[in-house]
């Protein structure tokens, strides 16, 4: 605020001073109030401390402070709304004060187990109006015109129809945060804890107060969403960071709430999430290779299913033909065949959609349907009559790295295709953004006519990228039959190819984004299996 005063205006109004002072006062209250509350009764609902005893257990101090702070924030927010001389700087101070005021009142409102309610009962009625005033202040800031928009008509209703990705995420976190703040006190007991262990044996870890953590995260989500929507230029640099932090906290928050009252192992959950995300991430990378070249590939499911079937069939037939062969070598041969099988299906897709210019959606659908019938026929004719032994690829511990605490157990004790996911992720990212081929691929996908004018062979580029995508999808199929189950069943991919497409779109057609989307789906699967 002082910087804006020095650069944008020559005066400092009373609203500016009160907004700044109240914000600082509320921050001080935020820091000191928990030390004057009995931890056993109030801190659980307050959501800031979790201990068995406070340093100074004075039960009658914090609730009045909370209500007074909320009232101060609400009044200053209201002042900032109706001050006809208020500039942008005044609204900034009012917004900060209003946010903190609503935050404090919300904490007091949701604490139904306070042993000091009788001592501050007179403040509850005032608290309602405090929250109302603070809400008015906040909503006025949300619906003011955005200063960064070109306002041809300063208060034209069309300015409010501009919706960005940040707006969508902000609304999402406001809804989720509000739901958490409303549901957590009603469904989670104040004494409930979650034990998160960080070693494979589950002996060491931290104890999290579930209700306290839920309230803090709920407030953070609402705060992040409101700041993301607020048309205040001072918050622009914080929006992305707060929304990113809120997104990162989704997985641990879901895990802590799901495991409320029990214990869970973070190492095991992370291992399972990465393991179950492997085919999704690899399938998403296959989709990126295709769609970056301008070819829609919904046939990832069929390519994965074909790779799973032919890879396992070749493994069984190789063992029958050469009984003395090492099982691991036979499985690796099966992986190679699975990769090639995916490439064959991709060649068919390229032939139909590129050479003959068949509708790419229709071509992909044909391959998916054909893969279901072909693999079912192969299973009945070959695997049912063959003595198919169950066996999966063995884990490979990376020497030295596998001994690193936590990290080694999660990342360096996996199976071959698990490692292949990370290798493909790095290779795809490097090729796509740091090589001539990647530049040409992106040019072909974005504007094939301009690329052709430049001299790039568009047809050749698309053919090669689609075949590479099929090889990658075949590797994802081998994960099902050769690395996980040691068998093949009809439609065993269970729609993972379509989930891979969703992860690719969720990740904005980038390798790193696709990995994040795949990890989110993998965590969902692991959570469903665990709880």
Short mmCIF file of C-alpha atoms in Angstrom, two decimals:
data_model
loop_
_atom_site.label_atom_id
_atom_site.label_comp_id
_atom_site.label_asym_id
_atom_site.label_seq_id
_atom_site.Cartn_x
_atom_site.Cartn_y
_atom_site.Cartn_z
CA UNK A 1 0.00 0.00 0.00
CA UNK A 2 2.80 2.43 0.88
CA UNK A 3 4.44 1.71 -2.47
CA UNK A 4 1.21 2.57 -4.27
CA UNK A 5 0.95 5.78 -2.25
CA UNK A 6 4.41 6.80 -3.40
CA UNK A 7 3.79 6.01 -7.05
CA UNK A 8 0.11 6.67 -7.71
CA UNK A 9 -1.21 9.30 -5.32
CA UNK A 10 -0.08 12.19 -3.22
CA UNK A 11 -2.42 11.73 -0.27
CA UNK A 12 -3.21 9.01 2.23
CA UNK A 13 -6.91 8.98 3.17
CA UNK A 14 -8.44 7.93 6.47
CA UNK A 15 -9.83 4.80 4.83
CA UNK A 16 -6.32 3.87 3.68
CA UNK A 17 -4.94 4.29 7.20
CA UNK A 18 -7.71 2.32 8.91
CA UNK A 19 -7.52 -0.45 6.30
CA UNK A 20 -3.78 -0.84 6.74
CA UNK A 21 -3.86 -0.57 10.54
CA UNK A 22 -6.74 -3.01 10.94
CA UNK A 23 -5.07 -5.55 8.66
CA UNK A 24 -1.91 -5.38 10.76
CA UNK A 25 -3.90 -5.63 14.00
CA UNK A 26 -5.78 -8.68 12.75
CA UNK A 27 -2.55 -10.36 11.73
CA UNK A 28 -1.16 -9.79 15.23
CA UNK A 29 -4.34 -11.23 16.74
CA UNK A 30 -3.99 -14.23 14.43
CA UNK A 31 -0.54 -14.91 15.85
CA UNK A 32 -1.18 -14.32 19.55
CA UNK A 33 -4.77 -15.52 20.05
CA UNK A 34 -4.06 -19.28 20.08
CA UNK A 35 -1.68 -18.89 23.02
CA UNK A 36 -4.56 -17.64 25.17
CA UNK A 37 -6.90 -20.52 24.40
CA UNK A 38 -7.16 -23.84 26.15
CA UNK A 39 -5.93 -26.36 23.58
CA UNK A 40 -8.24 -29.13 24.69
CA UNK A 41 -11.41 -27.13 24.07
CA UNK A 42 -10.82 -24.36 21.58
CA UNK A 43 -7.73 -24.98 19.53
CA UNK A 44 -9.28 -27.95 17.74
CA UNK A 45 -12.02 -25.76 16.30
CA UNK A 46 -9.73 -22.77 15.92
CA UNK A 47 -7.66 -24.85 13.54
CA UNK A 48 -4.24 -23.36 14.27
CA UNK A 49 -2.74 -25.42 17.10
CA UNK A 50 -3.05 -29.04 18.16
CA UNK A 51 -1.55 -29.87 21.52
CA UNK A 52 -2.59 -31.22 24.86
CA UNK A 53 -1.91 -28.04 26.82
CA UNK A 54 -1.46 -24.36 25.93
CA UNK A 55 1.28 -22.25 27.42
CA UNK A 56 -1.24 -19.89 28.99
CA UNK A 57 -4.64 -21.61 29.20
CA UNK A 58 -6.82 -18.52 29.67
CA UNK A 59 -10.12 -19.58 28.22
CA UNK A 60 -11.89 -16.22 28.20
CA UNK A 61 -9.43 -14.27 26.05
CA UNK A 62 -9.50 -15.58 22.50
CA UNK A 63 -13.24 -15.61 21.61
CA UNK A 64 -13.75 -11.89 22.37
CA UNK A 65 -10.62 -11.15 20.38
CA UNK A 66 -11.98 -13.13 17.47
CA UNK A 67 -15.31 -11.32 17.50
CA UNK A 68 -13.74 -7.88 17.91
CA UNK A 69 -11.33 -8.62 15.08
CA UNK A 70 -14.18 -9.78 12.89
CA UNK A 71 -16.17 -6.65 13.65
CA UNK A 72 -13.22 -4.41 12.85
CA UNK A 73 -12.65 -6.19 9.56
CA UNK A 74 -16.32 -6.03 8.62
CA UNK A 75 -16.67 -2.33 9.42
CA UNK A 76 -13.55 -1.39 7.50
CA UNK A 77 -14.72 -3.44 4.53
CA UNK A 78 -18.05 -1.60 4.66
CA UNK A 79 -16.21 1.73 4.88
CA UNK A 80 -14.20 0.87 1.79
CA UNK A 81 -17.42 0.14 -0.12
CA UNK A 82 -19.27 3.38 0.62
CA UNK A 83 -16.35 5.81 0.80
CA UNK A 84 -17.05 7.96 -2.25
CA UNK A 85 -13.45 9.19 -2.21
CA UNK A 86 -12.06 5.65 -2.13
CA UNK A 87 -9.48 4.84 -4.74
CA UNK A 88 -8.09 1.43 -5.64
CA UNK A 89 -5.63 1.67 -2.77
CA UNK A 90 -8.48 2.15 -0.27
CA UNK A 91 -10.33 -0.88 -1.63
CA UNK A 92 -7.19 -2.99 -1.25
CA UNK A 93 -6.93 -2.22 2.45
CA UNK A 94 -10.65 -2.80 2.92
CA UNK A 95 -10.46 -6.13 1.11
CA UNK A 96 -7.60 -7.40 3.29
CA UNK A 97 -9.39 -6.33 6.45
CA UNK A 98 -12.66 -7.84 5.28
CA UNK A 99 -11.03 -11.16 4.42
CA UNK A 100 -9.40 -11.45 7.81
CA UNK A 101 -12.53 -10.28 9.57
CA UNK A 102 -14.64 -12.94 7.88
CA UNK A 103 -11.91 -15.47 8.62
CA UNK A 104 -12.00 -14.75 12.37
CA UNK A 105 -15.77 -14.70 12.59
CA UNK A 106 -15.94 -17.96 10.63
CA UNK A 107 -13.58 -19.61 13.09
CA UNK A 108 -15.68 -18.48 16.02
CA UNK A 109 -18.92 -19.47 14.31
CA UNK A 110 -17.79 -23.05 13.63
CA UNK A 111 -16.44 -23.62 17.15
CA UNK A 112 -19.46 -25.20 18.81
CA UNK A 113 -17.51 -26.90 21.60
CA UNK A 114 -16.04 -23.77 23.22
CA UNK A 115 -16.13 -23.94 26.98
CA UNK A 116 -16.20 -20.13 26.98
CA UNK A 117 -19.42 -19.62 25.01
CA UNK A 118 -21.22 -18.41 28.11
CA UNK A 119 -18.55 -15.79 28.74
CA UNK A 120 -18.95 -14.32 25.27
CA UNK A 121 -22.55 -15.17 24.51
CA UNK A 122 -23.40 -11.52 24.09
CA UNK A 123 -21.08 -11.31 21.15
CA UNK A 124 -22.82 -13.97 19.07
CA UNK A 125 -25.62 -11.69 17.86
CA UNK A 126 -23.09 -9.02 16.98
CA UNK A 127 -21.05 -11.66 15.21
CA UNK A 128 -23.88 -12.29 12.74
CA UNK A 129 -23.86 -8.66 11.62
CA UNK A 130 -20.08 -8.69 11.62
CA UNK A 131 -20.03 -11.59 9.18
CA UNK A 132 -22.71 -9.91 7.06
CA UNK A 133 -20.74 -6.66 6.83
CA UNK A 134 -17.54 -8.49 5.99
CA UNK A 135 -19.37 -10.48 3.33
CA UNK A 136 -20.72 -7.28 1.77
CA UNK A 137 -17.20 -5.92 1.66
CA UNK A 138 -15.85 -9.05 0.04
CA UNK A 139 -18.59 -9.36 -2.55
CA UNK A 140 -18.22 -5.72 -3.51
CA UNK A 141 -14.57 -6.35 -4.29
CA UNK A 142 -15.36 -9.49 -6.30
CA UNK A 143 -17.87 -7.75 -8.56
CA UNK A 144 -15.95 -4.54 -9.18
CA UNK A 145 -14.62 -4.24 -12.76
CA UNK A 146 -11.24 -5.83 -13.36
CA UNK A 147 -8.61 -3.08 -13.67
CA UNK A 148 -6.60 -5.03 -16.27
CA UNK A 149 -9.52 -5.28 -18.73
CA UNK A 150 -9.79 -2.67 -21.49
CA UNK A 151 -12.89 -0.91 -20.16
CA UNK A 152 -14.32 0.88 -23.19
CA UNK A 153 -17.53 1.17 -21.21
CA UNK A 154 -16.32 1.41 -17.57
CA UNK A 155 -19.28 -0.43 -16.05
CA UNK A 156 -20.58 -2.35 -19.04
CA UNK A 157 -22.22 -5.65 -18.10
CA UNK A 158 -20.23 -7.36 -20.87
CA UNK A 159 -17.05 -6.94 -18.82
CA UNK A 160 -18.32 -9.55 -16.38
CA UNK A 161 -18.70 -12.23 -19.07
CA UNK A 162 -14.93 -12.63 -19.49
CA UNK A 163 -14.20 -15.98 -17.83
CA UNK A 164 -10.63 -17.22 -17.50
CA UNK A 165 -9.13 -20.49 -16.30
CA UNK A 166 -8.16 -18.73 -13.08
CA UNK A 167 -11.81 -17.76 -12.52
CA UNK A 168 -12.95 -21.36 -12.95
CA UNK A 169 -10.35 -22.71 -10.51
CA UNK A 170 -11.17 -19.91 -8.06
CA UNK A 171 -14.88 -20.75 -8.07
CA UNK A 172 -14.02 -24.44 -7.67
CA UNK A 173 -11.88 -23.80 -4.59
CA UNK A 174 -14.47 -21.47 -3.07
CA UNK A 175 -17.12 -24.18 -3.40
CA UNK A 176 -14.84 -26.92 -2.08
CA UNK A 177 -13.57 -24.75 0.76
CA UNK A 178 -17.07 -23.72 1.75
CA UNK A 179 -18.22 -27.33 1.69
CA UNK A 180 -15.28 -28.35 3.90
CA UNK A 181 -15.97 -25.55 6.38
CA UNK A 182 -19.63 -26.54 6.61
CA UNK A 183 -19.27 -30.33 6.59
CA UNK A 184 -16.13 -30.88 8.65
CA UNK A 185 -17.47 -29.69 12.05
CA UNK A 186 -20.66 -31.69 11.54
CA UNK A 187 -19.01 -34.98 10.54
CA UNK A 188 -15.58 -35.01 12.21
CA UNK A 189 -15.19 -35.15 15.97
CA UNK A 190 -12.83 -32.62 17.50
CA UNK A 191 -10.68 -35.35 19.03
CA UNK A 192 -10.27 -37.35 15.79
CA UNK A 193 -6.72 -37.66 14.52
CA UNK A 194 -5.01 -39.18 11.48
CA UNK A 195 -1.61 -40.84 11.79
CA UNK A 196 0.54 -40.44 8.68
CA UNK A 197 3.57 -42.73 8.69
CA UNK A 198 6.60 -42.01 6.53
CA UNK A 199 8.57 -45.24 6.70
CA UNK A 200 7.74 -48.57 5.00
CA UNK A 201 7.18 -50.26 8.36
CA UNK A 202 4.71 -47.59 9.47
CA UNK A 203 6.41 -46.86 12.79
CA UNK A 204 7.41 -43.23 12.31
CA UNK A 205 5.15 -40.40 11.28
CA UNK A 206 3.07 -37.44 12.41
CA UNK A 207 -0.29 -37.18 14.13
CA UNK A 208 -2.66 -34.71 12.44
CA UNK A 209 -5.71 -33.22 14.13
CA UNK A 210 -8.23 -33.96 11.39
CA UNK A 211 -10.79 -31.25 12.17
CA UNK A 212 -8.13 -28.59 12.70
CA UNK A 213 -6.41 -29.43 9.43
CA UNK A 214 -9.73 -29.50 7.56
CA UNK A 215 -10.71 -26.05 8.84
CA UNK A 216 -7.35 -24.52 7.93
CA UNK A 217 -7.46 -25.99 4.42
CA UNK A 218 -11.08 -24.90 3.98
CA UNK A 219 -10.19 -21.32 4.90
CA UNK A 220 -7.17 -21.45 2.57
CA UNK A 221 -9.34 -22.68 -0.30
CA UNK A 222 -11.93 -19.94 0.20
CA UNK A 223 -9.22 -17.30 0.58
CA UNK A 224 -7.42 -18.50 -2.55
CA UNK A 225 -10.64 -18.51 -4.54
CA UNK A 226 -11.68 -15.03 -3.42
CA UNK A 227 -8.23 -13.60 -4.18
CA UNK A 228 -8.34 -15.36 -7.55
CA UNK A 229 -11.62 -13.61 -8.38
CA UNK A 230 -10.87 -10.25 -6.78
CA UNK A 231 -10.11 -7.54 -9.38
CA UNK A 232 -7.26 -6.13 -7.33
CA UNK A 233 -3.98 -5.70 -9.16
CA UNK A 234 -1.99 -6.10 -5.94
CA UNK A 235 -3.16 -9.72 -5.70
CA UNK A 236 -2.18 -10.63 -9.24
CA UNK A 237 1.22 -12.04 -8.30
CA UNK A 238 -0.30 -14.14 -5.49
CA UNK A 239 -3.20 -15.67 -7.39
CA UNK A 240 -1.27 -18.32 -9.25
CA UNK A 241 0.80 -19.31 -6.21
CA UNK A 242 -2.22 -19.62 -3.93
CA UNK A 243 -4.18 -21.62 -6.49
CA UNK A 244 -1.13 -23.86 -7.08
CA UNK A 245 -0.76 -24.43 -3.33
CA UNK A 246 -4.46 -25.24 -3.07
CA UNK A 247 -4.14 -27.74 -5.92
CA UNK A 248 -1.13 -29.43 -4.32
CA UNK A 249 -3.03 -29.78 -1.04
CA UNK A 250 -5.91 -31.67 -2.68
CA UNK A 251 -4.23 -35.08 -2.46
CA UNK A 252 -2.98 -34.87 1.17
CA UNK A 253 -6.28 -33.33 2.26
CA UNK A 254 -8.36 -36.11 0.73
CA UNK A 255 -6.00 -38.68 2.25
CA UNK A 256 -6.13 -37.16 5.75
CA UNK A 257 -9.92 -36.87 5.74
CA UNK A 258 -10.41 -40.36 4.26
CA UNK A 259 -8.12 -41.88 6.91
CA UNK A 260 -9.69 -39.94 9.80
CA UNK A 261 -9.49 -41.94 13.00
CA UNK A 262 -7.03 -44.47 11.54
CA UNK A 263 -3.48 -44.55 10.25
CA UNK A 264 -2.14 -44.71 6.73
CA UNK A 265 1.29 -45.08 5.18
CA UNK A 266 2.29 -42.22 2.90
CA UNK A 267 5.09 -44.25 1.30
CA UNK A 268 2.77 -47.11 0.37
CA UNK A 269 0.06 -44.74 -0.90
CA UNK A 270 2.57 -42.85 -3.05
CA UNK A 271 3.97 -46.11 -4.43
CA UNK A 272 0.50 -47.35 -5.30
CA UNK A 273 -0.50 -44.02 -6.83
CA UNK A 274 2.55 -43.99 -9.11
CA UNK A 275 2.14 -47.67 -9.96
CA UNK A 276 -1.53 -47.31 -10.89
CA UNK A 277 -0.79 -44.10 -12.78
CA UNK A 278 1.80 -45.82 -15.00
CA UNK A 279 -0.52 -46.99 -17.85
CA UNK A 280 -2.48 -43.74 -17.72
CA UNK A 281 0.61 -41.56 -18.01
CA UNK A 282 2.12 -43.70 -20.78
CA UNK A 283 -1.19 -43.67 -22.65
CA UNK A 284 -1.41 -39.89 -22.25
CA UNK A 285 2.10 -39.54 -23.70
CA UNK A 286 0.97 -41.64 -26.67
CA UNK A 287 -1.93 -39.25 -27.16
CA UNK A 288 0.42 -36.25 -27.03
CA UNK A 289 2.60 -37.67 -29.82
CA UNK A 290 -0.49 -38.02 -32.02
CA UNK A 291 -2.42 -34.90 -31.22
CA UNK A 292 0.58 -32.59 -31.30
CA UNK A 293 0.88 -33.66 -34.94
CA UNK A 294 -2.79 -32.93 -35.59
CA UNK A 295 -4.18 -36.49 -35.44
CA UNK A 296 -6.91 -37.24 -32.92
CA UNK A 297 -6.24 -40.62 -31.33
CA UNK A 298 -9.11 -42.16 -29.39
CA UNK A 299 -7.73 -45.59 -30.32
CA UNK A 300 -5.30 -45.62 -27.37
CA UNK A 301 -7.61 -48.05 -25.58
CA UNK A 302 -7.53 -50.49 -28.50
CA UNK A 303 -3.76 -50.20 -28.89
CA UNK A 304 -3.24 -50.86 -25.18
CA UNK A 305 -5.59 -53.85 -25.23
CA UNK A 306 -3.87 -55.30 -28.30
CA UNK A 307 -0.46 -54.85 -26.71
CA UNK A 308 -1.60 -56.54 -23.51
CA UNK A 309 -3.00 -59.55 -25.41
CA UNK A 310 -0.23 -60.16 -27.92
CA UNK A 311 2.49 -59.47 -25.39
CA UNK A 312 1.19 -62.10 -22.99
CA UNK A 313 0.45 -64.60 -25.77
CA UNK A 314 3.99 -64.29 -27.10
CA UNK A 315 5.37 -64.75 -23.58
CA UNK A 316 3.39 -67.97 -23.15
CA UNK A 317 4.29 -69.33 -26.59
CA UNK A 318 7.99 -68.57 -26.14
CA UNK A 319 8.04 -70.46 -22.84
CA UNK A 320 6.27 -73.42 -24.44
CA UNK A 321 8.68 -73.49 -27.38
CA UNK A 322 11.82 -73.10 -25.24
CA UNK A 323 11.12 -74.43 -21.73
CA UNK A 324 14.71 -73.83 -20.66
CA UNK A 325 14.56 -70.11 -21.37
CA UNK A 326 14.72 -67.78 -18.41
CA UNK A 327 11.24 -66.54 -17.48
CA UNK A 328 12.35 -62.92 -17.26
CA UNK A 329 13.82 -63.05 -20.76
CA UNK A 330 10.56 -64.50 -22.10
CA UNK A 331 8.63 -61.71 -20.40
CA UNK A 332 10.90 -59.08 -21.94
CA UNK A 333 10.25 -60.65 -25.35
CA UNK A 334 6.55 -60.33 -24.57
CA UNK A 335 7.03 -56.63 -23.78
CA UNK A 336 8.74 -56.10 -27.14
CA UNK A 337 5.91 -57.89 -28.95
CA UNK A 338 3.35 -55.79 -27.05
CA UNK A 339 5.10 -52.62 -28.20
CA UNK A 340 5.13 -53.84 -31.81
CA UNK A 341 1.46 -54.86 -31.62
CA UNK A 342 0.54 -51.34 -30.56
CA UNK A 343 2.60 -50.03 -33.46
CA UNK A 344 0.69 -52.25 -35.91
CA UNK A 345 -2.65 -50.89 -34.70
CA UNK A 346 -1.27 -47.36 -34.95
CA UNK A 347 -0.20 -48.07 -38.53
CA UNK A 348 -3.79 -49.01 -39.32
CA UNK A 349 -5.00 -45.79 -37.69
CA UNK A 350 -2.50 -43.73 -39.70
CA UNK A 351 -3.43 -45.54 -42.93
CA UNK A 352 -7.11 -44.80 -42.44
CA UNK A 353 -6.96 -41.28 -41.04
CA UNK A 354 -3.93 -39.83 -42.87
CA UNK A 355 -3.67 -41.63 -46.20
CA UNK A 356 -7.39 -42.13 -46.85
CA UNK A 357 -8.45 -39.15 -44.72
CA UNK A 358 -11.11 -41.12 -42.89
CA UNK A 359 -12.72 -39.31 -40.01
CA UNK A 360 -10.21 -39.72 -37.18
CA UNK A 361 -12.88 -40.39 -34.55
CA UNK A 362 -14.43 -43.10 -36.72
CA UNK A 363 -11.02 -44.64 -37.39
CA UNK A 364 -10.21 -44.75 -33.68
CA UNK A 365 -13.59 -46.26 -32.85
CA UNK A 366 -13.08 -48.98 -35.47
CA UNK A 367 -9.72 -49.89 -33.95
CA UNK A 368 -11.17 -50.03 -30.43
CA UNK A 369 -13.99 -52.35 -31.52
CA UNK A 370 -11.66 -54.52 -33.58
CA UNK A 371 -9.23 -54.81 -30.66
CA UNK A 372 -11.97 -56.12 -28.37
CA UNK A 373 -12.98 -58.88 -30.77
CA UNK A 374 -9.43 -59.77 -31.84
CA UNK A 375 -8.04 -60.08 -28.33
CA UNK A 376 -11.04 -62.09 -27.14
CA UNK A 377 -10.55 -64.50 -30.04
CA UNK A 378 -6.81 -64.84 -29.29
CA UNK A 379 -7.52 -65.57 -25.63
CA UNK A 380 -10.03 -68.32 -26.42
CA UNK A 381 -7.94 -69.95 -29.14
CA UNK A 382 -4.48 -69.74 -27.55
CA UNK A 383 -4.50 -69.01 -23.84
CA UNK A 384 -7.40 -71.25 -22.80
CA UNK A 385 -5.74 -74.32 -24.33
CA UNK A 386 -2.21 -73.33 -23.30
CA UNK A 387 -0.76 -73.91 -19.88
CA UNK A 388 -0.29 -70.19 -19.16
CA UNK A 389 1.76 -69.81 -16.01
CA UNK A 390 1.22 -66.69 -13.98
CA UNK A 391 4.30 -64.53 -13.62
CA UNK A 392 5.09 -60.83 -13.68
CA UNK A 393 8.17 -58.77 -14.32
CA UNK A 394 10.41 -58.68 -11.26
CA UNK A 395 11.23 -55.43 -9.43
CA UNK A 396 14.60 -53.90 -10.24
CA UNK A 397 16.32 -52.04 -7.41
CA UNK A 398 18.65 -49.29 -8.64
CA UNK A 399 22.00 -49.79 -6.84
CA UNK A 400 22.70 -47.02 -4.38
CA UNK A 401 19.61 -44.97 -5.16
CA UNK A 402 17.23 -47.58 -3.77
CA UNK A 403 18.78 -47.11 -0.31
CA UNK A 404 17.83 -43.44 -0.08
CA UNK A 405 15.21 -43.01 2.68
CA UNK A 406 11.66 -42.51 1.40
CA UNK A 407 12.70 -41.48 -2.12
CA UNK A 408 14.52 -44.74 -2.82
CA UNK A 409 11.60 -46.85 -1.67
CA UNK A 410 9.15 -44.90 -3.84
CA UNK A 411 11.07 -44.26 -7.06
CA UNK A 412 13.97 -46.71 -7.27
CA UNK A 413 12.43 -50.08 -6.34
CA UNK A 414 9.99 -50.42 -9.21
CA UNK A 415 9.47 -52.69 -12.17
CA UNK A 416 10.80 -52.08 -15.71
CA UNK A 417 7.70 -50.46 -17.25
CA UNK A 418 7.39 -48.23 -14.18
CA UNK A 419 10.87 -46.89 -14.93
CA UNK A 420 9.92 -46.68 -18.59
CA UNK A 421 7.18 -44.19 -17.70
CA UNK A 422 9.71 -41.70 -16.35
CA UNK A 423 12.10 -42.27 -19.26
CA UNK A 424 9.32 -41.67 -21.79
CA UNK A 425 8.19 -38.59 -19.88
CA UNK A 426 11.64 -37.01 -20.06
CA UNK A 427 12.30 -38.08 -23.66
CA UNK A 428 8.92 -36.81 -24.86
CA UNK A 429 9.38 -33.46 -23.14
CA UNK A 430 12.90 -32.98 -24.53
CA UNK A 431 11.98 -34.02 -28.09
CA UNK A 432 8.80 -31.97 -28.15
CA UNK A 433 10.29 -28.71 -26.92
CA UNK A 434 14.04 -28.86 -27.53
CA UNK A 435 14.54 -30.57 -30.89
CA UNK A 436 13.90 -29.72 -34.54
CA UNK A 437 11.53 -32.67 -34.84
CA UNK A 438 9.43 -31.44 -31.94
CA UNK A 439 9.23 -27.95 -33.41
CA UNK A 440 8.12 -29.37 -36.75
CA UNK A 441 5.58 -31.63 -35.04
CA UNK A 442 4.01 -28.73 -33.21
CA UNK A 443 3.98 -26.68 -36.39
CA UNK A 444 2.22 -29.49 -38.27
CA UNK A 445 -0.38 -29.82 -35.52
CA UNK A 446 -1.07 -26.12 -35.17
CA UNK A 447 -1.07 -25.07 -38.83
CA UNK A 448 -0.39 -27.83 -41.37
CA UNK A 449 -0.80 -25.50 -44.37
CA UNK A 450 1.84 -23.10 -43.06
CA UNK A 451 4.13 -26.03 -42.24
CA UNK A 452 3.70 -27.40 -45.75
CA UNK A 453 4.53 -23.99 -47.21
CA UNK A 454 7.68 -23.98 -45.09
CA UNK A 455 8.74 -27.25 -46.70
CA UNK A 456 7.83 -29.72 -43.93
CA UNK A 457 6.46 -33.05 -45.15
CA UNK A 458 3.20 -33.02 -43.20
CA UNK A 459 2.10 -36.53 -44.21
CA UNK A 460 5.44 -38.09 -43.28
CA UNK A 461 5.56 -36.25 -39.95
CA UNK A 462 2.08 -37.42 -38.99
CA UNK A 463 2.74 -41.01 -40.02
CA UNK A 464 5.88 -41.24 -37.89
CA UNK A 465 4.27 -39.60 -34.86
CA UNK A 466 1.19 -41.83 -34.98
CA UNK A 467 3.33 -44.98 -35.20
CA UNK A 468 5.49 -43.81 -32.28
CA UNK A 469 2.30 -43.19 -30.31
CA UNK A 470 1.16 -46.76 -31.04
CA UNK A 471 4.48 -48.19 -29.84
CA UNK A 472 4.13 -46.24 -26.60
CA UNK A 473 0.51 -47.35 -26.13
CA UNK A 474 1.58 -50.97 -26.65
CA UNK A 475 4.03 -50.57 -23.77
CA UNK A 476 1.17 -49.33 -21.60
CA UNK A 477 -0.77 -52.48 -22.53
CA UNK A 478 2.17 -54.67 -21.48
CA UNK A 479 1.88 -53.14 -18.02
CA UNK A 480 -1.48 -54.85 -17.50
CA UNK A 481 -0.64 -58.39 -18.57
CA UNK A 482 3.10 -58.70 -17.98
CA UNK A 483 3.92 -56.35 -15.11
CA UNK A 484 0.80 -56.43 -12.97
CA UNK A 485 -1.43 -59.51 -13.28
CA UNK A 486 0.63 -62.13 -15.11
CA UNK A 487 -2.43 -63.07 -17.17
CA UNK A 488 -4.79 -61.74 -19.81
CA UNK A 489 -8.54 -61.25 -19.57
CA UNK A 490 -11.05 -59.76 -21.97
CA UNK A 491 -11.09 -55.95 -21.86
CA UNK A 492 -8.61 -55.95 -19.00
CA UNK A 493 -7.55 -52.36 -19.76
CA UNK A 494 -10.96 -51.32 -18.37
CA UNK A 495 -11.13 -47.95 -20.13
CA UNK A 496 -7.69 -46.77 -19.05
CA UNK A 497 -7.04 -45.57 -22.60
CA UNK A 498 -9.93 -43.12 -22.37
CA UNK A 499 -8.77 -42.03 -18.92
CA UNK A 500 -5.35 -41.41 -20.49
CA UNK A 501 -7.04 -39.11 -23.01
CA UNK A 502 -8.67 -37.25 -20.13
CA UNK A 503 -5.29 -36.93 -18.39
CA UNK A 504 -3.76 -35.59 -21.61
CA UNK A 505 -6.48 -32.96 -21.98
CA UNK A 506 -6.33 -32.13 -18.27
CA UNK A 507 -2.59 -31.58 -18.66
CA UNK A 508 -3.10 -29.21 -21.63
CA UNK A 509 -1.37 -31.55 -24.07
CA UNK A 510 1.99 -31.25 -22.30
CA UNK A 511 4.06 -34.18 -20.92
CA UNK A 512 4.42 -32.71 -17.43
CA UNK A 513 0.73 -31.82 -17.27
CA UNK A 514 -0.23 -35.29 -18.48
CA UNK A 515 1.91 -36.79 -15.73
CA UNK A 516 0.10 -34.67 -13.15
CA UNK A 517 -3.29 -35.69 -14.51
CA UNK A 518 -2.31 -39.35 -14.59
CA UNK A 519 -1.01 -39.15 -11.04
CA UNK A 520 -4.32 -37.68 -9.91
CA UNK A 521 -6.24 -40.59 -11.46
CA UNK A 522 -3.72 -43.05 -10.04
CA UNK A 523 -4.18 -41.59 -6.58
CA UNK A 524 -7.95 -41.95 -6.94
CA UNK A 525 -7.54 -45.64 -7.78
CA UNK A 526 -5.14 -46.17 -4.88
CA UNK A 527 -7.49 -44.37 -2.50
CA UNK A 528 -10.38 -46.57 -3.62
CA UNK A 529 -8.36 -49.73 -3.04
CA UNK A 530 -7.05 -48.54 0.34
CA UNK A 531 -10.31 -47.30 1.85
#
